[in-house]
mmCIF file of C-alpha atoms in Angstrom:
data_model
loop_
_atom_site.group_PDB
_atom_site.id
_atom_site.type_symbol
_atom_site.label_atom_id
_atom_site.label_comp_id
_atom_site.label_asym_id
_atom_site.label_seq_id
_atom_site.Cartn_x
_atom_site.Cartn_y
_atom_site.Cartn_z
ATOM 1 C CA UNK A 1 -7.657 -25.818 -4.863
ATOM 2 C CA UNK A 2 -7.767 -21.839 -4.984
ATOM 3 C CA UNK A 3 -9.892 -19.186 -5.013
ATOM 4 C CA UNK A 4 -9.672 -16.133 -7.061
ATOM 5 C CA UNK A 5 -10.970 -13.162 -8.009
ATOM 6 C CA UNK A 6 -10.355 -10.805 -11.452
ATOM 7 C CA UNK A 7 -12.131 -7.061 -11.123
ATOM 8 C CA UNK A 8 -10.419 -4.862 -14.057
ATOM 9 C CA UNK A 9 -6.790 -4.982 -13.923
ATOM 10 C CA UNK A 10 -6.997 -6.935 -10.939
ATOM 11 C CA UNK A 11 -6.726 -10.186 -9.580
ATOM 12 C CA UNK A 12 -5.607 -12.827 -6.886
ATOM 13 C CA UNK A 13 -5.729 -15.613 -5.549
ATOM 14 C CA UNK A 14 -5.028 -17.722 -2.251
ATOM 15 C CA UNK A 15 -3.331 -21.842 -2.232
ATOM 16 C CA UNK A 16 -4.940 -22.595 0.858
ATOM 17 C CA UNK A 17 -8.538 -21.725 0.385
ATOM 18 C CA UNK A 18 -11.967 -24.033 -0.343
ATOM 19 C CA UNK A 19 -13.047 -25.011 -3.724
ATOM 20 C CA UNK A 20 -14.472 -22.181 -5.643
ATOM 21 C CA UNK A 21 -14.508 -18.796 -6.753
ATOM 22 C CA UNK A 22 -15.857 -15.880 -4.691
ATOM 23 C CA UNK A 23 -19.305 -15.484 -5.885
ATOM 24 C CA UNK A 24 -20.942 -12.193 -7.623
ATOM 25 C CA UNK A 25 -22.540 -11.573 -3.960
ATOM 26 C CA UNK A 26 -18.932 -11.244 -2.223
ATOM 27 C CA UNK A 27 -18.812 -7.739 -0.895
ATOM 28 C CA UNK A 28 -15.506 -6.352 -1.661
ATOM 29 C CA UNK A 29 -13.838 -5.321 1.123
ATOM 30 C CA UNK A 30 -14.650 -7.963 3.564
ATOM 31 C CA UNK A 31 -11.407 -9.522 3.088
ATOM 32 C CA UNK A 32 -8.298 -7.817 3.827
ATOM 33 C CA UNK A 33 -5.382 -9.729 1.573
ATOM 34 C CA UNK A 34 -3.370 -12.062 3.356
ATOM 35 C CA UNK A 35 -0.006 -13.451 3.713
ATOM 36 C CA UNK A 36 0.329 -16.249 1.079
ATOM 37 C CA UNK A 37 -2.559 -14.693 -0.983
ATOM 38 C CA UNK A 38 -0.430 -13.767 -4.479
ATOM 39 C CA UNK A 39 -1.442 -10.709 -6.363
ATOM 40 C CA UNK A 40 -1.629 -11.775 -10.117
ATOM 41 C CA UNK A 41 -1.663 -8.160 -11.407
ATOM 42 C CA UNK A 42 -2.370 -5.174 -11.097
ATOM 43 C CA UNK A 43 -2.648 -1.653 -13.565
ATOM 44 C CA UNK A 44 -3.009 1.412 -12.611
ATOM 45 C CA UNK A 45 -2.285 5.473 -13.494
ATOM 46 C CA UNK A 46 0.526 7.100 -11.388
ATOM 47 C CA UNK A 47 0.875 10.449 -10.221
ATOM 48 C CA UNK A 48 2.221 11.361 -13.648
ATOM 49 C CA UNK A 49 -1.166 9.455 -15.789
ATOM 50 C CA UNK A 50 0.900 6.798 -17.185
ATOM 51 C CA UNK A 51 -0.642 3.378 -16.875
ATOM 52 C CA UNK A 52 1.899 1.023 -15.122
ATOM 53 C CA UNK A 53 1.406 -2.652 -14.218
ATOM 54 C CA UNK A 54 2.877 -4.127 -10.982
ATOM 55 C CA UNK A 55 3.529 -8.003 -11.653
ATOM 56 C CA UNK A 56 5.960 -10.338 -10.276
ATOM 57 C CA UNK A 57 10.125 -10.276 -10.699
ATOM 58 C CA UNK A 58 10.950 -7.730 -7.598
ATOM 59 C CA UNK A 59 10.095 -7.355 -4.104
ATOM 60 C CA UNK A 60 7.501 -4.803 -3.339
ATOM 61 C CA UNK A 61 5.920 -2.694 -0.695
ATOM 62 C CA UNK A 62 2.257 -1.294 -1.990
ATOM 63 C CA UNK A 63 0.797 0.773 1.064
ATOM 64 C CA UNK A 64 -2.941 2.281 0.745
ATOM 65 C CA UNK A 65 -3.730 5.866 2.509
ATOM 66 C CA UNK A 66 -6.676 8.202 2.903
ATOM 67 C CA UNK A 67 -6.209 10.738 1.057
ATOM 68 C CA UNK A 68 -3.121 12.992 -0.292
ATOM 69 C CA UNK A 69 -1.643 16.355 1.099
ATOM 70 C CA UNK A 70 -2.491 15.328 4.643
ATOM 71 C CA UNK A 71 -0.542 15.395 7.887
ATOM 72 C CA UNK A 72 -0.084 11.641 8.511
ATOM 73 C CA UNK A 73 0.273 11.173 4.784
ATOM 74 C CA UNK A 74 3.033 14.012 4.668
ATOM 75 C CA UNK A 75 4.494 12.258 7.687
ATOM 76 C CA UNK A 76 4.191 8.382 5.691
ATOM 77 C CA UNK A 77 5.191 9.321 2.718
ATOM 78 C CA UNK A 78 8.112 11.246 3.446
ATOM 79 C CA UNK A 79 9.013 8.243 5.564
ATOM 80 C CA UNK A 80 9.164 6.152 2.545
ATOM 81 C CA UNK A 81 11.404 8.694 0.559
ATOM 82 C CA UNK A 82 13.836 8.965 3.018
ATOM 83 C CA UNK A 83 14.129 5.239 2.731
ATOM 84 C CA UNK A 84 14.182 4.740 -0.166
ATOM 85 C CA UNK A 85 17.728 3.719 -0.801
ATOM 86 C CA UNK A 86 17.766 1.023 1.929
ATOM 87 C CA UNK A 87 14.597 -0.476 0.179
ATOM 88 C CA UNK A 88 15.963 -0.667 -3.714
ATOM 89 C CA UNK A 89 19.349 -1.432 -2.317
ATOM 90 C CA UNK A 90 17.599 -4.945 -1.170
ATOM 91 C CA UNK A 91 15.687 -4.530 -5.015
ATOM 92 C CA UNK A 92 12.211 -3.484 -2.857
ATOM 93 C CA UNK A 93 10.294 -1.309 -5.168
ATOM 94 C CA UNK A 94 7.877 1.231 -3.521
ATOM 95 C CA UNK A 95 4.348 2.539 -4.954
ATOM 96 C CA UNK A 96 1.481 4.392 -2.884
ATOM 97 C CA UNK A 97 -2.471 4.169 -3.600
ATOM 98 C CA UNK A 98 -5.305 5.936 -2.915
ATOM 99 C CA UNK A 99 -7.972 6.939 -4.558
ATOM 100 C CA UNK A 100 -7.058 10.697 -5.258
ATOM 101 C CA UNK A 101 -6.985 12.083 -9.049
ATOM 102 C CA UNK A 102 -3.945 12.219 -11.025
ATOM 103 C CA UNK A 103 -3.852 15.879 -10.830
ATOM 104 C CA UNK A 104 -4.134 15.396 -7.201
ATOM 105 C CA UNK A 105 -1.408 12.790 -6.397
ATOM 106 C CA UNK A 106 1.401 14.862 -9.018
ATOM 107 C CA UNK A 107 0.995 18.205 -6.716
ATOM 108 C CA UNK A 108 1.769 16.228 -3.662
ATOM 109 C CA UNK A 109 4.863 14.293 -5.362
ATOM 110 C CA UNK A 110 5.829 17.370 -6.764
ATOM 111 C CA UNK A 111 5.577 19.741 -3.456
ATOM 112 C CA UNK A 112 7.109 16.530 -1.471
ATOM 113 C CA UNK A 113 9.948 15.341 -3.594
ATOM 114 C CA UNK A 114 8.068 11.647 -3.900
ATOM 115 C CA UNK A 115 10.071 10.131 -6.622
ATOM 116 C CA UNK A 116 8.247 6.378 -6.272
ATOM 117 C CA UNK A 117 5.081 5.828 -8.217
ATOM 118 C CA UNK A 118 1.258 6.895 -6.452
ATOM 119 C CA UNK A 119 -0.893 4.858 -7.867
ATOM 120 C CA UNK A 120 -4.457 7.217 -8.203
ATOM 121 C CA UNK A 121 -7.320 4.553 -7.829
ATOM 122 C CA UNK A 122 -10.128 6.567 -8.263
ATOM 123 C CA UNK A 123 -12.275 3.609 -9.072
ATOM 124 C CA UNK A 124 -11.343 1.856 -5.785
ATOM 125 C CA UNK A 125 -10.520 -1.405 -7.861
ATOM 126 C CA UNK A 126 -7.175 -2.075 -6.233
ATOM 127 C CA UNK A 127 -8.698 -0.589 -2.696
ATOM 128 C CA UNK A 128 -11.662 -2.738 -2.365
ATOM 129 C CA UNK A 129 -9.906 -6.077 -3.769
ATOM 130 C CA UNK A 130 -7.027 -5.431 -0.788
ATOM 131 C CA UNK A 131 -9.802 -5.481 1.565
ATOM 132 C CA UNK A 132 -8.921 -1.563 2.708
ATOM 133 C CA UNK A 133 -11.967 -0.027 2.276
ATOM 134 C CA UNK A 134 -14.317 0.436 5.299
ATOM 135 C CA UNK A 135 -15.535 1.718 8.569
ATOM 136 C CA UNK A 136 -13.795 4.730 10.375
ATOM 137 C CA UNK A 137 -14.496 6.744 13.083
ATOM 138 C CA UNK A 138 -13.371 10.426 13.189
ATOM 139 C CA UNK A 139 -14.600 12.657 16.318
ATOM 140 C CA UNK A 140 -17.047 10.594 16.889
ATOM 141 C CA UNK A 141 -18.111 10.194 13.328
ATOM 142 C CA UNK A 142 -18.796 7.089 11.051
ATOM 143 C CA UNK A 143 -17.920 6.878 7.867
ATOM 144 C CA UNK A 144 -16.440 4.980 4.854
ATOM 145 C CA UNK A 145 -13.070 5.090 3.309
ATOM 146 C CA UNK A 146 -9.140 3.972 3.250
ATOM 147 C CA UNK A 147 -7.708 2.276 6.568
ATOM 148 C CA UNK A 148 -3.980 3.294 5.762
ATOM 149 C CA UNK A 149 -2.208 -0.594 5.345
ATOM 150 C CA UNK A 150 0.680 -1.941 3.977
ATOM 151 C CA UNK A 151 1.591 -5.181 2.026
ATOM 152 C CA UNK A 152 5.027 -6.738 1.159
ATOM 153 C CA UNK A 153 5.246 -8.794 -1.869
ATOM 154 C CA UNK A 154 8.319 -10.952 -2.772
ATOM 155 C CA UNK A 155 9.384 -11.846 -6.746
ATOM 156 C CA UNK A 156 6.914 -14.016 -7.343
ATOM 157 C CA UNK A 157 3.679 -11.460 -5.621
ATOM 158 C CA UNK A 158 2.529 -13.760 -2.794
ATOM 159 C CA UNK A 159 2.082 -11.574 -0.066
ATOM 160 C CA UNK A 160 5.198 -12.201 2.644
ATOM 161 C CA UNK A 161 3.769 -9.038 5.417
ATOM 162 C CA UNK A 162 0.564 -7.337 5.940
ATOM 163 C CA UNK A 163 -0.039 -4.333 8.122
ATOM 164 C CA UNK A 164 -3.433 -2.947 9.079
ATOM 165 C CA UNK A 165 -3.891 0.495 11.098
ATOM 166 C CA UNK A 166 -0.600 1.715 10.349
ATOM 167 C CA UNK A 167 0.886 4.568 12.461
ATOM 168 C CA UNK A 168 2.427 6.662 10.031
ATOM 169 C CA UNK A 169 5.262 8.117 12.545
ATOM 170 C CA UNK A 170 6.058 4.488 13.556
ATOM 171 C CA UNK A 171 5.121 2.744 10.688
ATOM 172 C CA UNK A 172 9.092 2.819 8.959
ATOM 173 C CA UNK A 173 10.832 1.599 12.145
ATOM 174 C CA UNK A 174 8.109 -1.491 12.041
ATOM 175 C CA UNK A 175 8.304 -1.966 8.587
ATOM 176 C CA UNK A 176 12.238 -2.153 8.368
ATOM 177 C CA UNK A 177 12.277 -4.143 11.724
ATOM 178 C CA UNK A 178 10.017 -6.550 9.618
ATOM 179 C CA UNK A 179 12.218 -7.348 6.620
ATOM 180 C CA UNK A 180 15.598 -7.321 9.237
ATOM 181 C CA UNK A 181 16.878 -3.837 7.327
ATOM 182 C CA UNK A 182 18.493 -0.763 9.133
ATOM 183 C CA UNK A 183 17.602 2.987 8.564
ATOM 184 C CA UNK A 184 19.978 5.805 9.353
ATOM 185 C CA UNK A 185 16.698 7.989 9.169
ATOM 186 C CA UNK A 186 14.520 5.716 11.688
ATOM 187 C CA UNK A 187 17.499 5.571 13.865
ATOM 188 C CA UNK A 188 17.903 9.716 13.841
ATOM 189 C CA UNK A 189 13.760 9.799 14.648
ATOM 190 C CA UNK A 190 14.155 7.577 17.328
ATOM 191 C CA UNK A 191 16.808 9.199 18.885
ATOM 192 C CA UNK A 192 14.943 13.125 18.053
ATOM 193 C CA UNK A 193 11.297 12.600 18.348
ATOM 194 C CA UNK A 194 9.551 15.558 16.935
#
């Protein structure tokens, strides 16, 4: 038995669930996607407004963040970059969501140097369905959007690592730690905090 759920381009589904399908009243969001849950598909414009599809065959790391042009994403993102030899030397294939414009999410990858797809969900298909979407508190303020996460998906897309409330200065070092690979770069921020 599985459940499983198709909005757009997206869908997934879970091996160990009840019998069903989530109903029409399911609130997206509720559910943050789990390890074991496998991602079926998923299609959506990069930074550069071509429509790609992320399916199974390689390893992948999809992380969600609030918004683009930001400090912590600056901080994440770069992160990622600087990696990003140690993750497709173990064929791990990067790509970044949020729900900025195209327009929004090429600037950044342009001003950065981000060479691995964004993914611009303005729609908040992909960011709902991932169970990111919610409650935050800034300054005292509530309010509704992105709770930067990260998922790791092996060939086939079942989810092997989930991350909620990521740090974005110690998020790499955790990350790497997770899949047992080494980082010159985390190793050199370790040893020179900034």
């Amino acid at each position: 038995k599985q459940w499983s759920r198709n909005i757009g381009s997206w869908s997934r589904t879970h091996p160990n669930s009840g019998s069903g399908c989530w109903g029409d009243e399911k609130i997206l969001g509720e559910d943050v996607v789990e390890v074991e849950d496998k991602i079926e598909s998923l299609v959506l414009a990069d930074h550069m407004g071509v429509k790609r599809e992320i399916s199974a065959g390689t390893r992948k790391i999809i992380f969600f963040y609030p918004k683009a042009n930001t400090p912590g994403w600056i901080v994440e993102a770069t992160g990622f970059q600087s990696n990003q030899d140690v993750f497709h030397k173990n064929d791990i294939d990067i790509y970044g969501v949020s729900a900025d414009s195209v327009r929004a999410q090429r600037s950044f990858a342009e001003k950065q140097g981000i060479t691995f797809p964004l993914f611009c969900d303005t729609e908040k298909i992909a960011i709902k369905a991932f169970g990111v979407w919610g409650k935050k508190k800034l300054y005292g303020r509530e309010y509704e959007g992105i709770n930067r996460s990260t998922f790791v998906l092996d060939e086939e897309s079942h989810v092997t690592h989930v991350f909620t409330k990521v740090s974005p200065k110690k998020h790499q070092e955790e990350l790497l730690n997770a899949l047992g690979l080494k980082s010159t770069w985390c190793d050199f921020h370790r040893k020179h905090p900034s």
